[in-house]
Amino acid sequence: MPKAGILGTGSYVPEKVLTNLDLEKMVDTSDEWIRVRTGIRERRIAAPEQATSDLAYPAALRALEAAGVAPEELDLIIVATITPDTAFPSTANLLQDRLGARRAAAFDLAAACSGFIYAVATAAQFIESGAYRFVLVVGAETLSRIVDWEDRSTAVLFGDGAGAVVMGPVVSGGLQAFTLGSDGSGGCLLELPAGGSRRPASHETVDQRLHFLKMNGREVFKFAVRIMDEASEAVLVKAGLRKEALDFLVPHQANLRIIESARERLGLPPEKVIVNLDRYGNMSTASIPVALDEAVRSGRIRPGDKVLMVGFGAGLTWGAAIVEWTAAVKPGREGAAGREAPAEAGIR
């Protein structure tokens, strides 16, 4: 049976930049405090009229172009997100219609910041079983809509954006191994308390600001440092590889100290770790695919490179995947930074 590989990548971030200096005027914080503790300098914020599908669309178009796959050729669309346009229909359904991908099935996947890895692993099963040929995987978030801008412990961390990959069968390389995990006992450490069936929207939930994300930062940090190492070790064993075989690490972009801990344990030099946290903050499901796209388009990741992607998130969830790179992005295409949506994307 064929291996599933990544055929093309794409990304999009909103035009508006929110710097640490801007945040100093909004909450009791400072640029130095944010940089020292997180490594973040700025993040992107969606325009009022932009929803998650509006960010996903241009990222998807760029991935399809890079892969040389037309929307009509897609068999499946998976959108990993925790900030869908609506509870239903799914953001993937909205994206399918907008792309004109008439043959494609579509669904959303919610695994928080691990969602992109979960979606890649899911797409691979459809491809390697022979059920589908081309699958579009998108990680997209408008986290600015669920951030409490009065809470300095979380307001400084998150940003908006979208990254996408087109997956399909490859002759060589491709997905070497993946590992996924969850621990629901830690669900309360990072959550959106209200808005679901247990605590539907009411005057009380709004007054108590329960429609904004809540996080126990200390406990999530400890979990992240441990699980990034464990997930990386587990997927290396599954792939039958030693640490020395890795060419690049593309980690979830949550905190520079967490990334540095993972890098040191893997024994990788700094130039082998893809980091854009300073420019975008934590984009949840979008962080890994946006970083991946920028690394591919800049020429850092090349065919034959073995790339480890690893992340963690609310749930608690975690996932890691190793891909031997086979995709070649068309020349002349830039990464997400500073790019507005293409004219055909129809972003207002």
mmCIF file of C-alpha atoms in Angstrom:
data_model
loop_
_atom_site.group_PDB
_atom_site.id
_atom_site.type_symbol
_atom_site.label_atom_id
_atom_site.label_comp_id
_atom_site.label_asym_id
_atom_site.label_seq_id
_atom_site.Cartn_x
_atom_site.Cartn_y
_atom_site.Cartn_z
ATOM 1 C CA MET A 1 0.000 0.000 0.000
ATOM 2 C CA PRO A 2 1.223 3.561 -0.676
ATOM 3 C CA LYS A 3 2.593 5.857 1.993
ATOM 4 C CA ALA A 4 0.791 9.119 2.671
ATOM 5 C CA GLY A 5 2.904 12.208 2.172
ATOM 6 C CA ILE A 6 2.562 15.983 2.181
ATOM 7 C CA LEU A 7 2.340 17.213 -1.406
ATOM 8 C CA GLY A 8 2.049 20.951 -0.763
ATOM 9 C CA THR A 9 1.793 23.516 2.010
ATOM 10 C CA GLY A 10 0.142 26.894 2.452
ATOM 11 C CA SER A 11 -0.530 29.473 5.158
ATOM 12 C CA TYR A 12 -2.224 32.769 5.869
ATOM 13 C CA VAL A 13 -2.114 35.215 8.768
ATOM 14 C CA PRO A 14 -4.271 38.326 9.197
ATOM 15 C CA GLU A 15 -2.872 41.745 8.402
ATOM 16 C CA LYS A 16 -3.314 43.307 11.849
ATOM 17 C CA VAL A 17 -0.274 43.056 14.135
ATOM 18 C CA LEU A 18 -0.719 43.311 17.916
ATOM 19 C CA THR A 19 2.627 43.956 19.596
ATOM 20 C CA ASN A 20 3.637 43.595 23.225
ATOM 21 C CA LEU A 21 3.777 47.385 23.420
ATOM 22 C CA ASP A 22 0.146 47.494 22.294
ATOM 23 C CA LEU A 23 -0.742 45.041 25.051
ATOM 24 C CA GLU A 24 0.935 47.256 27.650
ATOM 25 C CA LYS A 25 -1.895 49.725 27.008
ATOM 26 C CA MET A 26 -4.570 47.046 27.436
ATOM 27 C CA VAL A 27 -3.541 44.997 30.478
ATOM 28 C CA ASP A 28 -1.067 45.201 33.349
ATOM 29 C CA THR A 29 1.973 43.731 31.582
ATOM 30 C CA SER A 30 5.175 44.763 29.817
ATOM 31 C CA ASP A 31 7.066 43.886 26.681
ATOM 32 C CA GLU A 32 9.987 42.569 28.758
ATOM 33 C CA TRP A 33 7.740 40.398 30.944
ATOM 34 C CA ILE A 34 6.131 38.784 27.899
ATOM 35 C CA ARG A 35 9.381 38.239 25.982
ATOM 36 C CA VAL A 36 11.280 36.749 28.920
ATOM 37 C CA ARG A 37 8.513 34.351 29.917
ATOM 38 C CA THR A 38 7.185 33.335 26.510
ATOM 39 C CA GLY A 39 9.466 34.502 23.688
ATOM 40 C CA ILE A 40 6.548 36.297 21.993
ATOM 41 C CA ARG A 41 6.980 39.802 20.556
ATOM 42 C CA GLU A 42 3.812 40.162 18.500
ATOM 43 C CA ARG A 43 0.818 38.244 17.168
ATOM 44 C CA ARG A 44 -1.744 38.571 14.346
ATOM 45 C CA ILE A 45 -5.400 39.420 14.978
ATOM 46 C CA ALA A 46 -8.274 38.708 12.593
ATOM 47 C CA ALA A 47 -10.321 41.628 11.315
ATOM 48 C CA PRO A 48 -13.848 41.940 12.789
ATOM 49 C CA GLU A 49 -15.410 40.509 9.628
ATOM 50 C CA GLN A 50 -12.998 37.558 9.398
ATOM 51 C CA ALA A 51 -14.060 34.185 10.764
ATOM 52 C CA THR A 52 -11.978 31.016 10.926
ATOM 53 C CA SER A 53 -13.069 29.844 7.465
ATOM 54 C CA ASP A 54 -11.876 33.190 6.043
ATOM 55 C CA LEU A 55 -8.373 32.420 7.306
ATOM 56 C CA ALA A 56 -8.514 28.785 6.208
ATOM 57 C CA TYR A 57 -9.506 29.618 2.620
ATOM 58 C CA PRO A 58 -6.361 31.429 1.380
ATOM 59 C CA ALA A 59 -4.132 28.941 3.242
ATOM 60 C CA ALA A 60 -5.947 26.093 1.489
ATOM 61 C CA LEU A 61 -5.628 27.761 -1.929
ATOM 62 C CA ARG A 62 -1.875 28.107 -1.485
ATOM 63 C CA ALA A 63 -1.480 24.497 -0.405
ATOM 64 C CA LEU A 64 -3.515 23.276 -3.375
ATOM 65 C CA GLU A 65 -1.459 25.394 -5.774
ATOM 66 C CA ALA A 66 1.804 24.118 -4.280
ATOM 67 C CA ALA A 67 0.599 20.521 -4.591
ATOM 68 C CA GLY A 68 -0.714 20.975 -8.131
ATOM 69 C CA VAL A 69 -4.085 19.620 -7.007
ATOM 70 C CA ALA A 70 -7.372 21.210 -8.054
ATOM 71 C CA PRO A 71 -10.195 21.609 -5.504
ATOM 72 C CA GLU A 72 -12.334 19.269 -7.629
ATOM 73 C CA GLU A 73 -9.775 16.501 -7.093
ATOM 74 C CA LEU A 74 -10.075 16.556 -3.297
ATOM 75 C CA ASP A 75 -11.708 13.549 -1.659
ATOM 76 C CA LEU A 76 -11.758 14.860 1.898
ATOM 77 C CA ILE A 77 -11.283 18.101 3.837
ATOM 78 C CA ILE A 78 -10.389 18.073 7.545
ATOM 79 C CA VAL A 79 -10.293 21.360 9.435
ATOM 80 C CA ALA A 80 -8.650 21.170 12.859
ATOM 81 C CA THR A 81 -9.972 24.033 14.987
ATOM 82 C CA ILE A 82 -11.342 24.972 18.392
ATOM 83 C CA THR A 83 -12.779 28.247 17.085
ATOM 84 C CA PRO A 84 -15.161 27.165 14.304
ATOM 85 C CA ASP A 85 -17.315 29.706 12.498
ATOM 86 C CA THR A 86 -20.364 28.039 14.070
ATOM 87 C CA ALA A 87 -21.078 24.906 16.080
ATOM 88 C CA PHE A 88 -22.630 23.597 12.892
ATOM 89 C CA PRO A 89 -22.327 23.454 9.978
ATOM 90 C CA SER A 90 -18.664 22.620 10.334
ATOM 91 C CA THR A 91 -15.987 25.020 9.175
ATOM 92 C CA ALA A 92 -14.791 22.256 6.842
ATOM 93 C CA ASN A 93 -18.213 22.224 5.158
ATOM 94 C CA LEU A 94 -18.058 25.985 4.653
ATOM 95 C CA LEU A 95 -14.537 25.691 3.245
ATOM 96 C CA GLN A 96 -15.561 22.849 0.929
ATOM 97 C CA ASP A 97 -18.304 24.982 -0.591
ATOM 98 C CA ARG A 98 -16.087 28.043 -0.963
ATOM 99 C CA LEU A 99 -13.319 26.063 -2.652
ATOM 100 C CA GLY A 100 -15.757 24.356 -4.987
ATOM 101 C CA ALA A 101 -14.489 20.969 -3.832
ATOM 102 C CA ARG A 102 -17.719 19.239 -4.840
ATOM 103 C CA ARG A 103 -16.439 15.666 -4.512
ATOM 104 C CA ALA A 104 -14.996 16.109 -1.030
ATOM 105 C CA ALA A 105 -16.405 14.897 2.241
ATOM 106 C CA ALA A 106 -15.688 17.355 5.061
ATOM 107 C CA PHE A 107 -15.567 17.490 8.834
ATOM 108 C CA ASP A 108 -13.996 19.426 11.714
ATOM 109 C CA LEU A 109 -11.638 17.877 14.251
ATOM 110 C CA ALA A 110 -11.239 19.279 17.767
ATOM 111 C CA ALA A 111 -8.079 18.306 19.636
ATOM 112 C CA ALA A 112 -6.961 21.836 20.551
ATOM 113 C CA CYS A 113 -3.299 22.603 19.840
ATOM 114 C CA SER A 114 -2.645 18.940 18.949
ATOM 115 C CA GLY A 115 -5.366 19.084 16.313
ATOM 116 C CA PHE A 116 -3.135 19.396 13.262
ATOM 117 C CA ILE A 117 -1.164 16.255 14.186
ATOM 118 C CA TYR A 118 -4.429 14.398 14.851
ATOM 119 C CA ALA A 119 -5.750 15.525 11.458
ATOM 120 C CA VAL A 120 -2.588 14.506 9.593
ATOM 121 C CA ALA A 121 -2.734 11.063 11.191
ATOM 122 C CA THR A 122 -6.421 10.746 10.303
ATOM 123 C CA ALA A 123 -5.850 11.811 6.697
ATOM 124 C CA ALA A 124 -3.058 9.261 6.352
ATOM 125 C CA GLN A 125 -5.402 6.416 7.271
ATOM 126 C CA PHE A 126 -7.788 7.300 4.434
ATOM 127 C CA ILE A 127 -4.918 7.550 1.948
ATOM 128 C CA GLU A 128 -2.937 4.488 2.980
ATOM 129 C CA SER A 129 -6.062 2.318 3.059
ATOM 130 C CA GLY A 130 -6.778 3.304 -0.530
ATOM 131 C CA ALA A 131 -10.138 4.848 0.366
ATOM 132 C CA TYR A 132 -9.145 8.377 -0.722
ATOM 133 C CA ARG A 133 -6.380 9.892 -2.836
ATOM 134 C CA PHE A 134 -6.151 13.607 -1.967
ATOM 135 C CA VAL A 135 -6.957 15.046 1.460
ATOM 136 C CA LEU A 136 -6.761 18.714 2.465
ATOM 137 C CA VAL A 137 -5.800 19.237 6.114
ATOM 138 C CA VAL A 138 -6.158 22.714 7.603
ATOM 139 C CA GLY A 139 -5.322 24.046 11.057
ATOM 140 C CA ALA A 140 -7.096 27.389 11.536
ATOM 141 C CA GLU A 141 -7.962 29.560 14.524
ATOM 142 C CA THR A 142 -9.404 32.928 15.504
ATOM 143 C CA LEU A 143 -8.345 32.639 19.133
ATOM 144 C CA SER A 144 -8.707 36.393 19.603
ATOM 145 C CA ARG A 145 -12.480 35.754 19.830
ATOM 146 C CA ILE A 146 -12.155 33.576 22.936
ATOM 147 C CA VAL A 147 -9.274 35.369 24.687
ATOM 148 C CA ASP A 148 -10.151 37.424 27.767
ATOM 149 C CA TRP A 149 -8.380 40.695 27.052
ATOM 150 C CA GLU A 150 -8.634 41.576 30.748
ATOM 151 C CA ASP A 151 -6.644 38.490 31.787
ATOM 152 C CA ARG A 152 -2.933 39.205 31.348
ATOM 153 C CA SER A 153 -1.956 35.585 31.947
ATOM 154 C CA THR A 154 -3.660 34.467 28.719
ATOM 155 C CA ALA A 155 -4.181 37.622 26.640
ATOM 156 C CA VAL A 156 -0.472 37.849 25.820
ATOM 157 C CA LEU A 157 -0.180 34.312 24.464
ATOM 158 C CA PHE A 158 -2.502 33.779 21.540
ATOM 159 C CA GLY A 159 -2.887 34.853 17.919
ATOM 160 C CA ASP A 160 -4.890 34.080 14.790
ATOM 161 C CA GLY A 161 -3.852 32.293 11.603
ATOM 162 C CA ALA A 162 -4.212 29.260 9.362
ATOM 163 C CA GLY A 163 -1.922 26.650 7.842
ATOM 164 C CA ALA A 164 -2.766 23.897 5.378
ATOM 165 C CA VAL A 165 -1.297 20.838 3.702
ATOM 166 C CA VAL A 166 -2.472 18.660 0.844
ATOM 167 C CA MET A 167 -1.789 14.998 1.498
ATOM 168 C CA GLY A 168 -1.731 12.146 -0.980
ATOM 169 C CA PRO A 169 0.085 8.921 -1.894
ATOM 170 C CA VAL A 170 3.852 9.109 -2.452
ATOM 171 C CA VAL A 171 6.283 6.642 -3.985
ATOM 172 C CA SER A 172 8.931 7.212 -1.320
ATOM 173 C CA GLY A 173 9.246 9.074 1.964
ATOM 174 C CA GLY A 174 6.007 10.365 3.448
ATOM 175 C CA LEU A 175 4.624 9.778 6.915
ATOM 176 C CA GLN A 176 6.994 7.442 8.754
ATOM 177 C CA ALA A 177 5.120 7.167 12.054
ATOM 178 C CA PHE A 178 2.773 8.998 14.403
ATOM 179 C CA THR A 179 1.658 8.816 17.994
ATOM 180 C CA LEU A 180 -1.431 10.366 19.602
ATOM 181 C CA GLY A 181 -2.497 10.579 23.227
ATOM 182 C CA SER A 182 -4.919 12.106 25.678
ATOM 183 C CA ASP A 183 -5.520 12.492 29.392
ATOM 184 C CA GLY A 184 -9.011 13.773 30.093
ATOM 185 C CA SER A 185 -8.279 14.091 33.808
ATOM 186 C CA GLY A 186 -6.402 17.282 32.937
ATOM 187 C CA GLY A 187 -9.251 18.804 30.989
ATOM 188 C CA CYS A 188 -9.861 21.477 33.604
ATOM 189 C CA LEU A 189 -6.331 22.847 33.192
ATOM 190 C CA LEU A 190 -7.148 24.496 29.871
ATOM 191 C CA GLU A 191 -10.771 24.925 28.898
ATOM 192 C CA LEU A 192 -13.581 27.083 27.575
ATOM 193 C CA PRO A 193 -16.046 26.624 30.468
ATOM 194 C CA ALA A 194 -19.333 27.737 28.893
ATOM 195 C CA GLY A 195 -21.119 27.655 25.572
ATOM 196 C CA GLY A 196 -21.645 23.893 25.327
ATOM 197 C CA SER A 197 -24.479 21.630 26.455
ATOM 198 C CA ARG A 198 -23.317 21.525 30.093
ATOM 199 C CA ARG A 199 -23.265 25.292 30.561
ATOM 200 C CA PRO A 200 -25.169 26.913 27.709
ATOM 201 C CA ALA A 201 -24.977 30.656 27.267
ATOM 202 C CA SER A 202 -26.865 32.644 29.892
ATOM 203 C CA HIS A 203 -26.650 35.989 31.639
ATOM 204 C CA GLU A 204 -24.764 34.218 34.417
ATOM 205 C CA THR A 205 -22.120 32.637 32.183
ATOM 206 C CA VAL A 206 -21.571 35.909 30.342
ATOM 207 C CA ASP A 207 -21.321 37.921 33.568
ATOM 208 C CA GLN A 208 -18.777 35.430 34.926
ATOM 209 C CA ARG A 209 -16.733 35.652 31.693
ATOM 210 C CA LEU A 210 -16.984 31.903 31.179
ATOM 211 C CA HIS A 211 -17.007 32.176 27.387
ATOM 212 C CA PHE A 212 -13.296 33.004 27.442
ATOM 213 C CA LEU A 213 -10.557 30.379 27.718
ATOM 214 C CA LYS A 214 -9.188 29.638 31.180
ATOM 215 C CA MET A 215 -5.760 28.141 31.808
ATOM 216 C CA ASN A 216 -3.710 26.925 34.737
ATOM 217 C CA GLY A 217 -0.420 28.074 33.230
ATOM 218 C CA ARG A 218 1.890 26.468 35.769
ATOM 219 C CA GLU A 219 0.403 22.987 35.400
ATOM 220 C CA VAL A 220 0.101 23.195 31.613
ATOM 221 C CA PHE A 221 3.776 24.213 31.402
ATOM 222 C CA LYS A 222 4.892 21.207 33.461
ATOM 223 C CA PHE A 223 2.727 18.882 31.368
ATOM 224 C CA ALA A 224 4.040 20.345 28.120
ATOM 225 C CA VAL A 225 7.728 19.955 28.979
ATOM 226 C CA ARG A 226 7.187 16.318 29.941
ATOM 227 C CA ILE A 227 4.888 15.275 27.105
ATOM 228 C CA MET A 228 6.868 16.928 24.302
ATOM 229 C CA ASP A 229 9.804 14.724 25.285
ATOM 230 C CA GLU A 230 7.732 11.564 25.752
ATOM 231 C CA ALA A 231 5.816 11.966 22.481
ATOM 232 C CA SER A 232 9.025 12.650 20.554
ATOM 233 C CA GLU A 233 10.712 9.557 21.989
ATOM 234 C CA ALA A 234 7.641 7.415 21.278
ATOM 235 C CA VAL A 235 7.353 8.397 17.614
ATOM 236 C CA LEU A 236 11.089 7.899 17.046
ATOM 237 C CA VAL A 237 10.749 4.343 18.353
ATOM 238 C CA LYS A 238 7.741 3.723 16.088
ATOM 239 C CA ALA A 239 9.651 5.040 13.086
ATOM 240 C CA GLY A 240 12.732 2.992 13.972
ATOM 241 C CA LEU A 241 14.890 6.122 14.014
ATOM 242 C CA ARG A 242 17.510 7.566 16.331
ATOM 243 C CA LYS A 243 17.484 11.229 17.337
ATOM 244 C CA GLU A 244 20.525 11.817 15.163
ATOM 245 C CA ALA A 245 18.491 10.960 12.068
ATOM 246 C CA LEU A 246 16.239 13.996 12.458
ATOM 247 C CA ASP A 247 16.839 16.983 10.208
ATOM 248 C CA PHE A 248 14.226 19.364 11.625
ATOM 249 C CA LEU A 249 11.895 19.808 14.577
ATOM 250 C CA VAL A 250 8.655 21.710 13.977
ATOM 251 C CA PRO A 251 7.126 22.068 17.455
ATOM 252 C CA HIS A 252 3.857 23.583 18.590
ATOM 253 C CA GLN A 253 4.617 27.270 19.111
ATOM 254 C CA ALA A 254 3.402 27.848 22.673
ATOM 255 C CA ASN A 255 6.393 28.956 24.718
ATOM 256 C CA LEU A 256 10.072 29.360 23.832
ATOM 257 C CA ARG A 257 11.213 27.671 27.041
ATOM 258 C CA ILE A 258 9.149 24.583 26.187
ATOM 259 C CA ILE A 259 10.595 24.527 22.668
ATOM 260 C CA GLU A 260 14.147 24.908 23.990
ATOM 261 C CA SER A 261 13.612 22.034 26.419
ATOM 262 C CA ALA A 262 12.440 19.785 23.576
ATOM 263 C CA ARG A 263 15.369 20.834 21.379
ATOM 264 C CA GLU A 264 17.948 20.101 24.074
ATOM 265 C CA ARG A 265 16.506 16.667 24.838
ATOM 266 C CA LEU A 266 16.599 15.765 21.150
ATOM 267 C CA GLY A 267 20.157 17.067 20.849
ATOM 268 C CA LEU A 268 19.352 19.333 17.908
ATOM 269 C CA PRO A 269 21.208 22.584 17.167
ATOM 270 C CA PRO A 270 19.061 25.752 17.134
ATOM 271 C CA GLU A 271 19.169 26.029 13.334
ATOM 272 C CA LYS A 272 17.330 22.696 13.057
ATOM 273 C CA VAL A 273 14.310 23.931 15.012
ATOM 274 C CA ILE A 274 11.597 25.915 13.207
ATOM 275 C CA VAL A 275 10.415 28.792 15.417
ATOM 276 C CA ASN A 276 8.069 31.646 14.502
ATOM 277 C CA LEU A 277 6.556 32.079 17.960
ATOM 278 C CA ASP A 278 8.048 35.551 18.298
ATOM 279 C CA ARG A 279 5.995 36.823 15.342
ATOM 280 C CA TYR A 280 2.713 34.954 15.749
ATOM 281 C CA GLY A 281 2.319 33.760 19.335
ATOM 282 C CA ASN A 282 0.361 30.579 19.991
ATOM 283 C CA MET A 283 -2.018 29.915 17.073
ATOM 284 C CA SER A 284 -3.148 26.543 18.445
ATOM 285 C CA THR A 285 -3.898 24.171 15.526
ATOM 286 C CA ALA A 286 -2.385 26.636 13.055
ATOM 287 C CA SER A 287 1.025 26.945 14.691
ATOM 288 C CA ILE A 288 2.687 23.809 13.288
ATOM 289 C CA PRO A 289 1.384 24.066 9.686
ATOM 290 C CA VAL A 290 2.210 27.786 9.430
ATOM 291 C CA ALA A 291 5.762 27.140 10.685
ATOM 292 C CA LEU A 292 6.039 24.159 8.338
ATOM 293 C CA ASP A 293 4.904 26.188 5.334
ATOM 294 C CA GLU A 294 7.343 29.003 6.037
ATOM 295 C CA ALA A 295 10.224 26.545 6.420
ATOM 296 C CA VAL A 296 9.398 24.812 3.139
ATOM 297 C CA ARG A 297 8.903 28.034 1.164
ATOM 298 C CA SER A 298 12.136 29.524 2.471
ATOM 299 C CA GLY A 299 14.052 26.439 1.334
ATOM 300 C CA ARG A 300 15.049 25.266 4.807
ATOM 301 C CA ILE A 301 13.152 21.968 4.552
ATOM 302 C CA ARG A 302 14.061 20.041 1.399
ATOM 303 C CA PRO A 303 13.141 16.670 -0.126
ATOM 304 C CA GLY A 304 14.664 13.837 1.845
ATOM 305 C CA ASP A 305 14.679 15.689 5.165
ATOM 306 C CA LYS A 306 13.181 13.891 8.131
ATOM 307 C CA VAL A 307 10.891 16.281 9.998
ATOM 308 C CA LEU A 308 9.477 15.734 13.481
ATOM 309 C CA MET A 309 6.244 17.603 14.257
ATOM 310 C CA VAL A 310 5.119 17.516 17.888
ATOM 311 C CA GLY A 311 2.453 19.319 19.883
ATOM 312 C CA PHE A 312 0.300 19.346 22.992
ATOM 313 C CA GLY A 313 -2.951 21.004 23.927
ATOM 314 C CA ALA A 314 -6.166 21.179 25.888
ATOM 315 C CA GLY A 315 -7.903 17.924 26.558
ATOM 316 C CA LEU A 316 -5.237 17.206 27.587
ATOM 317 C CA THR A 317 -3.982 15.957 24.219
ATOM 318 C CA TRP A 318 -0.665 15.400 22.494
ATOM 319 C CA GLY A 319 0.662 14.083 19.225
ATOM 320 C CA ALA A 320 3.829 13.651 17.195
ATOM 321 C CA ALA A 321 4.553 12.647 13.624
ATOM 322 C CA ILE A 322 7.680 12.084 11.557
ATOM 323 C CA VAL A 323 7.556 12.866 7.850
ATOM 324 C CA GLU A 324 10.267 12.262 5.279
ATOM 325 C CA TRP A 325 9.824 15.276 3.038
ATOM 326 C CA THR A 326 8.856 14.672 -0.577
ATOM 327 C CA ALA A 327 6.962 17.849 -1.506
ATOM 328 C CA ALA A 328 8.451 20.656 -3.588
ATOM 329 C CA VAL A 329 6.754 24.044 -3.337
ATOM 330 C CA LYS A 330 6.628 26.014 -6.580
ATOM 331 C CA PRO A 331 9.243 28.809 -6.707
ATOM 332 C CA GLY A 332 8.345 32.411 -6.065
ATOM 333 C CA ARG A 333 5.781 31.726 -3.339
ATOM 334 C CA GLU A 334 6.305 33.457 -0.001
ATOM 335 C CA GLY A 335 5.414 32.375 3.514
ATOM 336 C CA ALA A 336 2.590 33.700 5.651
ATOM 337 C CA ALA A 337 4.370 36.639 7.256
ATOM 338 C CA GLY A 338 3.197 39.998 6.004
ATOM 339 C CA ARG A 339 1.087 38.442 3.267
ATOM 340 C CA GLU A 340 -2.474 39.536 2.629
ATOM 341 C CA ALA A 341 -4.998 37.104 1.201
ATOM 342 C CA PRO A 342 -4.765 36.619 -2.575
ATOM 343 C CA ALA A 343 -7.343 38.500 -4.612
ATOM 344 C CA GLU A 344 -9.194 35.291 -5.456
ATOM 345 C CA ALA A 345 -9.665 34.560 -1.766
ATOM 346 C CA GLY A 346 -12.279 37.278 -1.472
ATOM 347 C CA ILE A 347 -11.159 38.323 2.012
ATOM 348 C CA ARG A 348 -12.668 41.662 2.865
#
